[in-house]
Coordinates of C-alpha atoms and ligand atoms in Angstrom, one line a residue:
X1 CA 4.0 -17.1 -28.0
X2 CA 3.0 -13.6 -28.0
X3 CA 5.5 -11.1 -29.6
X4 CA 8.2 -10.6 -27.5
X5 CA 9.8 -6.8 -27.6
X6 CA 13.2 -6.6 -27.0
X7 CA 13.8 -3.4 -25.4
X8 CA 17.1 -1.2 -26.7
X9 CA 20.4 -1.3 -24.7
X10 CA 19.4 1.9 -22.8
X11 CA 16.1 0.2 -21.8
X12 CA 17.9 -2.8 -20.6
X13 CA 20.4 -1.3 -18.4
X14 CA 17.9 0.9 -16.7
X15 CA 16.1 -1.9 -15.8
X16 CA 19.6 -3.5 -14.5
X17 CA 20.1 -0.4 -12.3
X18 CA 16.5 -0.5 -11.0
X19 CA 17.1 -4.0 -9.9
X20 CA 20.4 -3.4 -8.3
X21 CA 19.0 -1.0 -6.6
X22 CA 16.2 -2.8 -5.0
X23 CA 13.4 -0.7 -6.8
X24 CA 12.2 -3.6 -8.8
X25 CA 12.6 -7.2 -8.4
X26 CA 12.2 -9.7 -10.9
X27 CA 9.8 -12.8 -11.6
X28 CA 11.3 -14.4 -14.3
X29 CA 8.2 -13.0 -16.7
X30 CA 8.9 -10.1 -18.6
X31 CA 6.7 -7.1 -17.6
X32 CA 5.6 -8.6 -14.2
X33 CA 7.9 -7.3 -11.6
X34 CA 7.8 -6.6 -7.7
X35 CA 7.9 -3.1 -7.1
X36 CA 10.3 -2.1 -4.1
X37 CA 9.8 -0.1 -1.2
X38 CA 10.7 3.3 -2.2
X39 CA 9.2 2.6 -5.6
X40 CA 6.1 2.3 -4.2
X41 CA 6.2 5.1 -2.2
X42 CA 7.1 7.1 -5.2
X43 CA 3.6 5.4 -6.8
X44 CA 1.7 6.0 -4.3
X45 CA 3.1 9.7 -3.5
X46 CA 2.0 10.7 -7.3
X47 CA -1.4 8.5 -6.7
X48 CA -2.3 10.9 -3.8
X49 CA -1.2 13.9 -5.7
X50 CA -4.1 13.0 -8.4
X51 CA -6.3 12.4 -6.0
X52 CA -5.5 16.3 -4.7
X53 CA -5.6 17.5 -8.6
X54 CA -8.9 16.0 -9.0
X55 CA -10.5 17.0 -5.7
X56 CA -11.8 20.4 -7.4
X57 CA -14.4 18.3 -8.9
X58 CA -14.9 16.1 -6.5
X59 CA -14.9 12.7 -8.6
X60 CA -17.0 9.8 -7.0
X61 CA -14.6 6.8 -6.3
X62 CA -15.4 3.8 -7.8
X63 CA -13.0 1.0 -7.5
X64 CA -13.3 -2.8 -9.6
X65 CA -11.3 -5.5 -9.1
X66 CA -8.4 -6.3 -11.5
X67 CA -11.3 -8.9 -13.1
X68 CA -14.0 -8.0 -15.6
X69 CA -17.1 -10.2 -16.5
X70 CA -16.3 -11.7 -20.0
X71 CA -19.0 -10.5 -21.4
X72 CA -18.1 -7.2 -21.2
X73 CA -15.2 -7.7 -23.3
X74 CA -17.5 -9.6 -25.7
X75 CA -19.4 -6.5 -25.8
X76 CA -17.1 -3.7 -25.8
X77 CA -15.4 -4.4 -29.1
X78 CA -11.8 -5.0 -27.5
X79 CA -11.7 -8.4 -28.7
X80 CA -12.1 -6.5 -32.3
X81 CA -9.4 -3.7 -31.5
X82 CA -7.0 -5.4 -29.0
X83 CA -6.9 -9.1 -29.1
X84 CA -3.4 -9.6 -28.5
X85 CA -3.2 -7.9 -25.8
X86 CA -6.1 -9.7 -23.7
X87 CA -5.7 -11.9 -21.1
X88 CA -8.7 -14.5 -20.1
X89 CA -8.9 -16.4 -16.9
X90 CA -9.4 -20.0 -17.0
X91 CA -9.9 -22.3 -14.3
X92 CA -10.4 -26.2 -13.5
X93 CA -13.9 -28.3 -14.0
X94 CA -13.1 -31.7 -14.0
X95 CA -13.0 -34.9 -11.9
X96 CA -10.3 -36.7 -9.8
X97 CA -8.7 -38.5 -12.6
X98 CA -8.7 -34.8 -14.9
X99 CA -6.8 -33.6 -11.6
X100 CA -3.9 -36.2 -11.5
X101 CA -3.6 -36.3 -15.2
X102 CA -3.4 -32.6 -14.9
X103 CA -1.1 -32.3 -12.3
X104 CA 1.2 -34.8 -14.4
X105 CA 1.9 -32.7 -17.0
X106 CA 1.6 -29.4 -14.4
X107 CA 4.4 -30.9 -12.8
X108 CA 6.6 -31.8 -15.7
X109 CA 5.4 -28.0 -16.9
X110 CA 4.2 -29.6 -20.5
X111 CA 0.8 -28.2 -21.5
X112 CA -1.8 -28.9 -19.3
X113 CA -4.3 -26.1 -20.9
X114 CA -6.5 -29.1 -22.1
X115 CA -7.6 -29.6 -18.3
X116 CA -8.3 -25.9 -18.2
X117 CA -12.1 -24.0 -19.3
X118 CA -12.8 -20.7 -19.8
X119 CA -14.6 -18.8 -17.0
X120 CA -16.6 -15.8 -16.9
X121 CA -14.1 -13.8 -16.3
X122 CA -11.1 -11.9 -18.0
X123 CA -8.1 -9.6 -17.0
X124 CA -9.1 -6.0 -16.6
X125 CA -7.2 -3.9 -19.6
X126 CA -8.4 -0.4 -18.7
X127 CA -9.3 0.8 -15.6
X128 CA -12.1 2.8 -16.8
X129 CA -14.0 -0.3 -18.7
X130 CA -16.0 -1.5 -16.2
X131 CA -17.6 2.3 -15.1
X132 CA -19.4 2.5 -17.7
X133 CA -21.8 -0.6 -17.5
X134 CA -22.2 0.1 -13.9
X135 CA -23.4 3.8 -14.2
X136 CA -25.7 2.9 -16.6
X137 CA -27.5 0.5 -14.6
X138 CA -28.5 3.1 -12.4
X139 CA -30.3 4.8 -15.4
X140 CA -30.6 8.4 -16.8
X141 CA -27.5 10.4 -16.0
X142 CA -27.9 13.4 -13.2
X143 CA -28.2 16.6 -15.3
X144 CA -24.4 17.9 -14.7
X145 CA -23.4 14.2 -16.1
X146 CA -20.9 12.1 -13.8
X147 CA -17.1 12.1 -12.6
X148 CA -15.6 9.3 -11.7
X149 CA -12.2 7.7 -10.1
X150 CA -11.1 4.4 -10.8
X151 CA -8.4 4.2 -7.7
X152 CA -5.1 3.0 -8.9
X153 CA -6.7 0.0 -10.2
X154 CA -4.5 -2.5 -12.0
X155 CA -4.8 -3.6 -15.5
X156 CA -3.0 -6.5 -17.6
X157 CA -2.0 -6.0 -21.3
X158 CA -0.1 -9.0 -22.8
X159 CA 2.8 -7.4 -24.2
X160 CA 5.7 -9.2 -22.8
X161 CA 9.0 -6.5 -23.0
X162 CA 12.3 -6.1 -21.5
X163 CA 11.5 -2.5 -21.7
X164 CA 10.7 -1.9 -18.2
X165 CA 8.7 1.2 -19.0
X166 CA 6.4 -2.0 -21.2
X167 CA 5.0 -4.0 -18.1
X168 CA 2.2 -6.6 -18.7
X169 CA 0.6 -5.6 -15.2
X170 CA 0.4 -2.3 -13.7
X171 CA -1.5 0.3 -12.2
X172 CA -3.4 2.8 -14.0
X173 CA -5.4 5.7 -12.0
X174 CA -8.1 7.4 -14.4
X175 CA -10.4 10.5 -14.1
X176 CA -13.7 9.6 -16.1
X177 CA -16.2 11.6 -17.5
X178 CA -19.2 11.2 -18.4
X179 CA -21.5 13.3 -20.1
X180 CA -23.2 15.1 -23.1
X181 CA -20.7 15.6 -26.4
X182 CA -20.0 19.1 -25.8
X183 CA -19.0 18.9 -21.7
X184 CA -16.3 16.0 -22.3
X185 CA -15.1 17.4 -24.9
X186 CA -14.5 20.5 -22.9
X187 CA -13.8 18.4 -19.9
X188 CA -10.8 16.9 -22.0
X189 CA -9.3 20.5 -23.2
X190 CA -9.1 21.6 -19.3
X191 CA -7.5 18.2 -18.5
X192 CA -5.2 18.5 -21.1
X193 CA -3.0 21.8 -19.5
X194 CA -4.1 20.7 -15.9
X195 CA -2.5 17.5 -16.6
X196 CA 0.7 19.1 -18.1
X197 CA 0.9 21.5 -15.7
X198 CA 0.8 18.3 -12.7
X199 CA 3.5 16.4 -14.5
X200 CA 5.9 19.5 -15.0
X201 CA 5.5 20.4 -11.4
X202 CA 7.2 17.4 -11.1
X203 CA 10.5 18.1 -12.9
X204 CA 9.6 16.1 -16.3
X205 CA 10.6 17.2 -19.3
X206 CA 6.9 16.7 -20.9
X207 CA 6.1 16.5 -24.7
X208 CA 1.8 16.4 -25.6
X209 CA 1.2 14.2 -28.8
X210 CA -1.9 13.4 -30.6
X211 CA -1.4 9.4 -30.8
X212 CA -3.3 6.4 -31.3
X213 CA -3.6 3.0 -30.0
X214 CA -1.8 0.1 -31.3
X215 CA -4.7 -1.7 -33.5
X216 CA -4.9 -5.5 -34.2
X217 CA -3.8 -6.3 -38.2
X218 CA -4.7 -4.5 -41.4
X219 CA -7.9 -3.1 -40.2
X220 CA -6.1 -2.5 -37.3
X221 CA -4.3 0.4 -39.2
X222 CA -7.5 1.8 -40.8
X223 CA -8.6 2.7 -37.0
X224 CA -5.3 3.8 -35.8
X225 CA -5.5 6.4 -38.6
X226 CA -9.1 7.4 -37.8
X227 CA -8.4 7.6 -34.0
X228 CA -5.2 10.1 -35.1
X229 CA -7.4 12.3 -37.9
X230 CA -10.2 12.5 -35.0
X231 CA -7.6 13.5 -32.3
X232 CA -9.6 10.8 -30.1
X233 CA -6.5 10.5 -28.0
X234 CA -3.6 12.2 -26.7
X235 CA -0.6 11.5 -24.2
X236 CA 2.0 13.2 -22.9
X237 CA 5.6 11.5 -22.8
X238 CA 8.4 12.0 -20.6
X239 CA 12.2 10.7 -21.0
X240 CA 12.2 7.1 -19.3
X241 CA 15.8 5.5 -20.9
X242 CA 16.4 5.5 -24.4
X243 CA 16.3 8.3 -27.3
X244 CA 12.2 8.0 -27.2
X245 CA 10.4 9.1 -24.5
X246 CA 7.6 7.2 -23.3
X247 CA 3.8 7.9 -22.7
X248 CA 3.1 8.2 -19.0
X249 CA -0.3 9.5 -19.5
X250 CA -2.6 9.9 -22.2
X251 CA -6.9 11.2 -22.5
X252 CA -9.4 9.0 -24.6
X253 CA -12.3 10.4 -26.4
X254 CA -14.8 7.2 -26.7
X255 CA -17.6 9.3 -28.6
X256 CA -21.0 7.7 -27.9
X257 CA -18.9 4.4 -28.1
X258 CA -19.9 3.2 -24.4
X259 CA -23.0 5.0 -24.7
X260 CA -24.3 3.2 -27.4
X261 CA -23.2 0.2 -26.2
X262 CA -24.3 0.3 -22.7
X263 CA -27.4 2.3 -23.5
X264 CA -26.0 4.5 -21.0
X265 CA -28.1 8.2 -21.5
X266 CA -28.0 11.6 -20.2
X267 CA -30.4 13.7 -18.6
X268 CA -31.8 14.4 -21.7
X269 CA -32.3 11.0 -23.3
X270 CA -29.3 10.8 -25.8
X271 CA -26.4 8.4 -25.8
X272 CA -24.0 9.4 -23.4
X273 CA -20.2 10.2 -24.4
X274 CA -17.2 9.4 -22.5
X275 CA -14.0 10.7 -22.2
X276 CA -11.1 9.7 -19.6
X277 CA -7.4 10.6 -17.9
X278 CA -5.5 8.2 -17.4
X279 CA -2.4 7.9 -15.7
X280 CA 0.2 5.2 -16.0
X281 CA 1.5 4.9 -12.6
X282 CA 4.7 2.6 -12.6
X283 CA 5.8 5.2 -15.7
X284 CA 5.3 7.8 -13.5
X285 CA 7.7 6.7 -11.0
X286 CA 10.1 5.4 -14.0
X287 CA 9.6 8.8 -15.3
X288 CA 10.7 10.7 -12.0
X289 CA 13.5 8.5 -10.6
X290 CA 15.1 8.6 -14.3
X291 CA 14.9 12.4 -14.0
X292 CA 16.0 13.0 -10.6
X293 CA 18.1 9.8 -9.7
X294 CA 17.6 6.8 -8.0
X295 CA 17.9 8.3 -4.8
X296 CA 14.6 9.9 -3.7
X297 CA 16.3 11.6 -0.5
X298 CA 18.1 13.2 -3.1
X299 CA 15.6 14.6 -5.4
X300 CA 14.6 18.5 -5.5
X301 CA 13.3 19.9 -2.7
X302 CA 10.3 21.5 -4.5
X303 CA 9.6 17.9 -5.9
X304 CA 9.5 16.2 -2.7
X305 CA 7.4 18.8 -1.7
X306 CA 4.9 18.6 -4.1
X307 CA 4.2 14.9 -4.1
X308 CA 4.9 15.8 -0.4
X309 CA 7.5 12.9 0.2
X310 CA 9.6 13.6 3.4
X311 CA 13.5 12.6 3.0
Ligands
AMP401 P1 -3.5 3.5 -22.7 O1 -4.9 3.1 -22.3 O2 -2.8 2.5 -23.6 O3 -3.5 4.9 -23.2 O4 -2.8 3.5 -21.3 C1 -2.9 4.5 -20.3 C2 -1.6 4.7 -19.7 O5 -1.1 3.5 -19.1 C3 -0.5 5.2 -20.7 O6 -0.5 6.6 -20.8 C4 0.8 4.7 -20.0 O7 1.2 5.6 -19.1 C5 0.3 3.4 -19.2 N1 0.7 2.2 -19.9 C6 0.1 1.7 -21.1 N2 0.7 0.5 -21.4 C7 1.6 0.3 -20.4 C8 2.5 -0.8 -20.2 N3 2.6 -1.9 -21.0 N4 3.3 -0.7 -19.1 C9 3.2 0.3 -18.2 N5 2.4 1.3 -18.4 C10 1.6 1.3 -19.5
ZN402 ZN1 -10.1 5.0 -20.0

């Protein structure tokens, strides 16, 4: 079983409350939940208020499936970094007799995995994964490098919580970059206040910190450390419920990481870095309606304005 993380008292009762209410409903699997009409209005509200904070430069949509091809995990290292938190799809191969025998055990819900193989494909983990194999298909980056939108594209992380801020699927819209060292480096610094500056218009009481991603085992801690020295990575947490506040959106510096590994190149015939924004949109909401109430109709005018709800 994978580790299961309790969430605290204040965690669980917000999730009670968000239930009650009709926000989220349950499935009887920690971190997968149906999101409720005026939850998703809320989502999708703050999804088209990226879209407008983006729209100065004019990002090129590109929008995958919640599936990537295996091999591009295989390929990307996240099996090195992350393998607890990746899901794999598997699906059925065999004959008539494999079926029954496999709907015998289905049925009694005993492990029936032995029926199952692995396919070629896998759960998605980051929306921005998949960009940068396709871009590099179409050769040598365009001179000014590329920016690109993922969509609200959802992604799975196997990390099963009854924290509902710690969802195993959810929806994460991302601003990618891709370029030469010194323009996503610069590309990340203007992100960094813009994306403040979006949140806080908002009403959340924001806090940046340089952070790091939660590494696999003893090496595992080696990398974290390197990713914080580097200041690779940064998010910017809001109160959710509980004394911590939680990460609702956070910027990646990859280096030449995807470069290397996709022999993706700029204009200029060097490894391409890549940098990205990425917003956790089910936070978001939990973010906002723990701020301003549960009640949207009642939230601040100048909020409801700016994500341009209606009451
Ligand atoms: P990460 O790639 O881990 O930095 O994730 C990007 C964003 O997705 C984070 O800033 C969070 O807002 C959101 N996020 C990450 N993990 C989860 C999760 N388990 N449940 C909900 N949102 C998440
Ligand atoms: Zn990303």
């Amino acid at each position: 079983m994978p580790e299961f993380r309790a969430g605290s008292t204040a965690q669980v009762s917000y999730l009670d409350e968000l239930v009650e209410a009709g926000l989220l409903t349950r499935t009887g699997v920690h971190g997968v939940y149906a999101r409720g009409q005026a939850f998703e209005r809320i989502r999708l509200a703050f999804d088209a208020l990226v879209t407008r904070a983006a729209a100065p430069e004019a990002p090129e949509p590109l929008y995958f499936p919640p599936l990537l091809p295996r091999e591009q995990l295989e390929t990307s290292g996240y099996l090195g970094s992350f393998p607890h938190l990746a899901g794999t799809v598997f699906a059925f191969e065999g004959d008539e007799d494999d079926a029954a025998a496999q709907l015998e055990l289905a049925s009694r819900h005993e492990d029936w995995s032995g029926f199952q193989q692995m396919s070629d494909m896998v759960l998605l983990p980051a929306a921005c994964y998949p960009l940068y194999p396709a871009v590099a298909q179409r050769g040598p980056l365009p001179e000014a490098g590329l920016t690109l939108d993922t969509g609200d594209s959802y992604v799975f992380r196997r990390e099963p919580s009854s924290d509902p801020a710690r969802m195993q699927i959810f929806h994460m819209r991302e601003i990618v970059r891709v370029a030469d060292r010194d323009t996503v480096i610069e590309w990340r610094r203007e992100w960094r206040s813009r994306a403040e500056a979006l949140l806080r218009s908002l009403g959340l009481e924001l806090e940046l910190d340089v952070a790091h991603d939660p590494f696999f085992g003893r090496t595992g801690r080696l990398l974290a450390a390197q990713q914080r020295d580097q200041e690779l990575k940064w998010e910017l947490l809001a109160p959710v419920a509980g004394e911590k506040p939680t990460a609702i959106a956070s910027s990646n510096y990859h280096q030449d990481h995807f470069g290397l590994t996709y022999e993706l190149q700029t204009a200029g015939g060097e490894p391409a870095h890549t940098g990205c924004m990425a917003f956790g949109e089910e936070r978001v909401t939990l973010a906002l309606l723990s701020a301003h109430g549960l009640e949207v109709s009642s939230w601040p005018e100048q909020v409801l304005e700016k994500l341009e709800l209606e009451h």
